[in-house]
Coordinates of C-alpha atoms in Angstrom, one line a residue:
M478 CA -0.8 -0.4 12.2
L479 CA -4.5 0.4 11.9
P480 CA -6.1 3.1 13.8
P481 CA -8.6 1.9 16.6
R482 CA -11.7 3.1 14.9
R483 CA -13.2 0.5 12.7
V484 CA -15.9 1.3 10.5
T485 CA -18.2 -1.4 9.0
N486 CA -20.0 -1.1 5.7
A487 CA -23.3 -1.0 7.6
E488 CA -22.0 1.9 9.8
L489 CA -20.7 3.8 6.6
A490 CA -24.1 3.2 4.7
A491 CA -25.9 4.6 7.8
E492 CA -23.7 7.8 7.8
L493 CA -24.0 8.2 3.9
A494 CA -27.8 7.8 4.2
G495 CA -27.9 10.9 6.2
R496 CA -26.3 12.6 3.2
G497 CA -28.9 11.1 0.8
I498 CA -26.2 8.7 -0.5
E499 CA -27.6 5.2 -0.9
T500 CA -25.4 1.9 -0.6
S501 CA -25.2 -1.1 1.5
D502 CA -23.0 -3.8 2.8
E503 CA -24.1 -6.2 0.0
W504 CA -23.2 -3.5 -2.7
I505 CA -19.9 -2.8 -1.3
V506 CA -18.8 -6.6 -0.7
A507 CA -20.2 -7.5 -4.1
R508 CA -18.2 -5.0 -6.0
T509 CA -15.0 -4.7 -3.8
G510 CA -14.7 -7.4 -1.2
I511 CA -14.4 -4.9 1.6
H512 CA -16.4 -5.4 4.9
A513 CA -14.7 -2.6 6.8
R514 CA -12.1 0.1 7.1
H515 CA -10.3 2.0 9.8
F516 CA -10.3 5.8 10.0
A517 CA -7.8 7.7 12.0
A518 CA -9.0 10.3 14.7
P519 CA -8.8 14.1 13.6
D520 CA -5.7 14.6 15.5
V521 CA -3.7 11.7 14.0
C522 CA -1.4 12.1 11.2
A523 CA 0.4 9.9 8.7
S524 CA 3.5 10.2 10.6
D525 CA 1.8 8.9 13.9
L526 CA 0.7 5.8 12.2
A527 CA 4.1 5.5 10.3
A528 CA 6.2 5.8 13.6
Q529 CA 4.0 3.2 15.2
A530 CA 4.5 0.8 12.2
A531 CA 8.2 1.4 12.2
R532 CA 8.5 0.5 15.9
H533 CA 6.8 -2.6 15.4
A534 CA 9.0 -3.4 12.3
L535 CA 12.1 -2.6 14.3
E536 CA 11.0 -4.9 17.2
A537 CA 10.3 -7.7 14.6
A538 CA 13.7 -7.3 13.0
G539 CA 15.4 -7.0 16.4
R540 CA 17.0 -3.6 15.4
R541 CA 16.9 0.0 17.3
A542 CA 16.2 3.0 15.5
D543 CA 19.7 4.3 15.7
E544 CA 20.8 1.5 13.6
I545 CA 18.8 2.7 10.8
D546 CA 20.7 4.9 8.0
L547 CA 17.6 5.4 5.6
I548 CA 14.2 6.2 6.2
I549 CA 11.7 6.1 3.2
V550 CA 8.1 6.9 3.8
A551 CA 5.7 6.3 0.9
T552 CA 2.7 8.3 1.2
S553 CA 0.1 10.3 -0.7
T554 CA -1.3 12.1 2.6
P555 CA 1.8 13.8 4.1
D556 CA 1.7 15.6 7.3
M557 CA 2.6 19.0 5.6
V558 CA 3.7 20.3 2.4
F559 CA 7.3 20.2 3.9
P560 CA 9.3 19.0 5.7
S561 CA 8.8 15.4 4.6
T562 CA 6.8 13.0 6.7
A563 CA 10.0 10.6 6.8
C564 CA 11.8 13.6 8.7
I565 CA 8.9 13.8 11.3
V566 CA 8.9 10.1 11.6
Q567 CA 12.6 10.2 12.2
Q568 CA 12.1 12.9 15.0
K569 CA 9.3 10.8 16.6
L570 CA 11.7 7.8 16.7
G571 CA 14.2 10.0 18.6
V572 CA 16.9 9.6 16.1
Q573 CA 18.9 11.7 13.7
G574 CA 21.4 11.7 11.0
S575 CA 20.1 9.2 8.6
A576 CA 18.7 10.2 5.1
A577 CA 15.0 10.4 5.4
F578 CA 12.7 11.4 2.6
D579 CA 9.0 10.9 1.2
L580 CA 8.2 9.0 -2.1
Q581 CA 4.9 9.6 -3.9
A582 CA 3.7 6.8 -6.3
V583 CA 0.3 6.5 -4.7
C584 CA -0.8 2.9 -4.2
S585 CA 2.5 1.7 -6.0
G586 CA 4.4 3.7 -3.2
F587 CA 5.6 0.8 -1.3
V588 CA 6.8 -1.2 -4.2
Y589 CA 8.8 1.9 -5.3
G590 CA 10.2 2.4 -1.8
L591 CA 11.4 -1.2 -1.5
T592 CA 13.0 -0.8 -4.9
V593 CA 14.8 2.5 -4.0
A594 CA 16.0 1.2 -0.6
D595 CA 17.2 -2.1 -2.4
S596 CA 19.1 0.1 -4.9
M597 CA 20.7 2.1 -2.4
I598 CA 21.9 -0.8 -0.2
R599 CA 23.2 -2.7 -3.3
S600 CA 25.2 0.6 -4.1
G601 CA 26.5 1.1 -0.7
A602 CA 24.8 4.3 -0.2
A603 CA 22.8 2.6 2.8
T604 CA 23.3 -0.3 5.0
R605 CA 20.1 -0.5 6.8
A606 CA 16.7 1.0 5.6
L607 CA 13.3 1.5 7.1
V608 CA 10.6 1.5 4.4
I609 CA 7.1 2.5 5.6
G610 CA 3.8 3.0 3.7
A611 CA 1.4 5.3 5.6
E612 CA -1.8 6.9 4.7
V613 CA -4.8 9.0 6.0
F614 CA -6.9 8.7 3.0
S615 CA -10.1 9.4 5.0
R616 CA -9.1 13.1 4.8
I617 CA -9.1 13.4 1.0
L618 CA -12.4 11.3 0.5
D619 CA -15.6 12.7 -1.0
F620 CA -18.4 11.3 1.1
N621 CA -20.8 12.3 -1.6
D622 CA -19.3 9.9 -3.9
R623 CA -20.2 6.5 -2.9
G624 CA -18.1 5.0 -5.8
T625 CA -14.8 6.2 -3.9
C626 CA -15.6 6.9 -0.2
V627 CA -16.5 3.3 0.5
L628 CA -13.2 2.0 -0.7
F629 CA -10.4 3.6 1.4
G630 CA -9.2 3.6 4.7
D631 CA -6.2 4.7 6.9
G632 CA -3.2 2.7 8.1
A633 CA 0.5 2.2 8.0
G634 CA 3.1 -0.7 7.6
A635 CA 6.8 -0.9 7.6
V636 CA 9.8 -3.1 7.0
V637 CA 13.4 -3.2 7.8
L638 CA 15.8 -4.0 5.0
E639 CA 19.5 -4.5 5.2
A640 CA 22.6 -5.8 3.5
S641 CA 23.1 -9.4 3.4
E642 CA 25.6 -11.8 1.6
V643 CA 22.3 -13.7 0.8
P644 CA 20.0 -11.7 -1.3
G645 CA 16.4 -11.3 -0.3
I646 CA 15.0 -9.0 -3.0
L647 CA 15.6 -11.0 -6.2
A648 CA 14.3 -8.7 -8.8
T649 CA 12.2 -5.5 -9.1
D650 CA 10.3 -3.8 -12.0
L651 CA 8.7 -0.2 -11.8
H652 CA 6.6 1.8 -14.5
A653 CA 4.5 4.7 -15.0
D654 CA 2.1 6.0 -17.8
G655 CA 1.5 9.8 -17.3
R656 CA -1.2 9.5 -20.0
H657 CA -3.7 8.2 -17.6
V658 CA -3.1 11.0 -14.8
D659 CA -6.7 11.7 -14.8
I660 CA -8.3 8.4 -13.9
L661 CA -7.2 8.4 -10.3
C662 CA -6.1 11.9 -8.8
V663 CA -6.6 14.4 -6.3
P664 CA -6.9 17.6 -8.7
G665 CA -6.2 20.2 -6.2
T666 CA -3.3 22.2 -4.8
V667 CA -2.4 25.1 -2.3
S668 CA -1.6 28.6 -3.7
G669 CA -1.6 31.9 -1.9
G670 CA -3.0 30.1 1.4
K671 CA -5.9 28.8 -0.5
V672 CA -7.0 25.5 -2.1
I673 CA -6.7 25.8 -5.7
G674 CA -9.0 23.0 -7.7
D675 CA -10.5 20.1 -5.9
P676 CA -8.7 18.6 -3.0
L677 CA -10.9 15.3 -3.0
L678 CA -10.2 12.0 -4.6
K679 CA -11.4 11.4 -8.1
M680 CA -11.5 7.9 -9.7
D681 CA -12.8 6.4 -13.0
G682 CA -13.1 3.0 -11.5
Q683 CA -13.6 1.0 -14.7
A684 CA -10.6 2.6 -16.3
V685 CA -8.4 1.5 -13.4
F686 CA -9.7 -1.8 -13.4
K687 CA -9.0 -2.5 -17.0
L688 CA -5.5 -1.1 -16.7
A689 CA -4.6 -2.7 -13.4
V690 CA -4.9 -6.6 -14.3
G691 CA -3.0 -6.3 -17.4
V692 CA 0.1 -4.2 -16.0
L693 CA 0.3 -6.4 -12.8
E694 CA 0.5 -9.6 -14.8
S695 CA 3.1 -7.9 -17.0
A696 CA 5.3 -6.8 -14.1
A697 CA 5.1 -10.1 -12.4
R698 CA 6.3 -11.9 -15.4
T699 CA 9.1 -9.4 -15.8
V700 CA 10.5 -9.8 -12.3
L701 CA 10.1 -13.6 -12.7
A702 CA 12.2 -13.5 -15.9
K703 CA 14.9 -11.3 -14.3
A704 CA 15.2 -13.8 -11.3
G705 CA 15.1 -16.9 -13.5
R706 CA 11.9 -18.0 -11.7
H707 CA 8.5 -19.4 -12.8
D708 CA 4.9 -18.9 -11.8
A709 CA 5.1 -22.2 -9.8
D710 CA 7.9 -20.7 -7.6
I711 CA 5.7 -18.1 -6.1
D712 CA 4.6 -19.1 -2.6
W713 CA 2.5 -16.1 -2.0
L714 CA 1.1 -13.5 -4.0
I715 CA 0.7 -10.2 -1.9
P716 CA -0.8 -7.5 -4.3
H717 CA -2.0 -4.0 -3.4
Q718 CA -5.2 -4.5 -1.4
A719 CA -7.6 -2.4 -3.7
N720 CA -10.3 -4.7 -4.9
I721 CA -10.8 -8.4 -4.5
R722 CA -11.6 -8.8 -8.3
I723 CA -8.4 -7.3 -9.4
M724 CA -6.5 -9.5 -6.9
Q725 CA -8.1 -12.6 -7.9
G726 CA -7.8 -11.6 -11.6
T727 CA -4.1 -11.2 -11.2
A728 CA -3.8 -14.6 -9.4
R729 CA -5.5 -16.5 -12.2
K730 CA -3.3 -14.9 -14.9
L731 CA -0.4 -16.1 -13.1
K732 CA -1.9 -19.5 -12.7
L733 CA -1.8 -19.3 -8.9
P734 CA -4.5 -21.0 -6.7
L735 CA -6.4 -18.5 -4.6
E736 CA -5.1 -20.0 -1.6
K737 CA -1.8 -18.5 -2.4
L738 CA -3.4 -15.2 -2.4
V739 CA -2.9 -13.0 0.7
V740 CA -6.1 -11.0 1.2
T741 CA -6.6 -8.3 4.0
V742 CA -8.7 -5.8 1.9
D743 CA -11.9 -7.2 3.7
E744 CA -10.7 -5.8 7.0
H745 CA -9.0 -2.4 6.0
G746 CA -10.1 -1.4 2.6
N747 CA -7.9 0.2 0.3
T748 CA -5.0 1.9 2.3
S749 CA -3.0 2.9 -0.7
A750 CA 0.7 2.8 0.0
A751 CA 0.2 1.1 3.4
S752 CA -1.8 -2.0 1.9
I753 CA 0.9 -4.3 0.8
P754 CA 3.1 -3.9 4.2
L755 CA -0.3 -4.4 6.2
A756 CA -1.1 -7.7 4.3
L757 CA 2.6 -8.8 4.6
D758 CA 2.5 -8.1 8.4
T759 CA -0.7 -10.0 8.7
A760 CA 0.5 -13.1 6.8
V761 CA 3.7 -13.4 8.7
R762 CA 2.3 -12.8 12.0
S763 CA -0.2 -15.5 11.6
G764 CA 2.4 -17.9 10.6
R765 CA 1.4 -18.3 6.8
I766 CA 4.4 -17.0 5.5
R767 CA 7.7 -18.5 6.7
A768 CA 11.5 -18.2 6.3
G769 CA 12.2 -19.4 2.7
D770 CA 9.1 -18.7 1.0
T771 CA 9.0 -16.7 -2.3
L772 CA 6.9 -13.6 -2.2
M773 CA 5.6 -11.5 -5.2
L774 CA 4.6 -8.0 -4.1
E775 CA 2.7 -5.9 -6.7
G776 CA 1.3 -2.4 -6.7
V777 CA -0.7 -0.3 -9.0
G778 CA -2.1 3.1 -8.6
G779 CA -2.5 6.8 -9.7
G780 CA 0.0 8.3 -12.0
F781 CA -0.5 5.8 -13.5
T782 CA 2.2 3.7 -11.7
W783 CA 2.7 0.2 -11.2
G784 CA 5.5 -2.3 -10.2
A785 CA 6.4 -5.6 -8.7
V786 CA 9.1 -6.9 -6.5
L787 CA 10.2 -10.8 -6.2
L788 CA 11.9 -11.9 -2.9
D789 CA 12.9 -14.7 -0.8
F790 CA 11.6 -14.1 2.7

């Protein structure tokens, strides 16, 4: 689910020029692979995008909202301090009673959410889960910083997981390294009715890049080993859609042809926790991904967090 407003690089460059910030379509594409992103309207919240994505996922799965007993929303841009965006989504779906909570692992959030849902289903704590990634990053961007404001967009994606005798998720692997909290963060909070610190996104792009490719390869190899699979068994690599160079670098390290890499970052930019389910949805609806394909999903983000999920579709 992408908001209707599509902002091309040329349009964004024109807006930034009014602020005295110089950039161009060529500069953005060369460094990131991004051609456009979508921004939500001022009155649209993460829960609005999440609820729409949830309805699409439920329809695709042939399930009703009242058949879900677990809702997980991965987001770094919740509607409120509390209650959780997941509870608000539950309300918007017109159901009640199921467990519902938010999960915050930034751009790795969807991979974390899938892992938690899979564990709860395997333990018997849930039978059918709705896992959603939803973000409105446009609200936390510094439009005076061309190094970050051109990268991110808004959107949401969702999947339905349910118990089955035939396993879909084969293996997962999650990690974090809090020593790197400063390289990608929003160093602000609310106290006494005021914003304390800086409520806008900060990123050390070079540091993120150097860490990302290495940890994504490591996580991928770990889940392959857990599942008893090999690089050649991967039909599709669906990484977090952050930067085309990171994505292609990961594919090369796994010795995968770039034709097996699902790329949607060009059309929606970095949508954080929403990027993997958006890419997955695009590839499924276009007919590229088919039943029986083996997928490698990978996320990396602030925290510093990262992880991978290997699954048979």
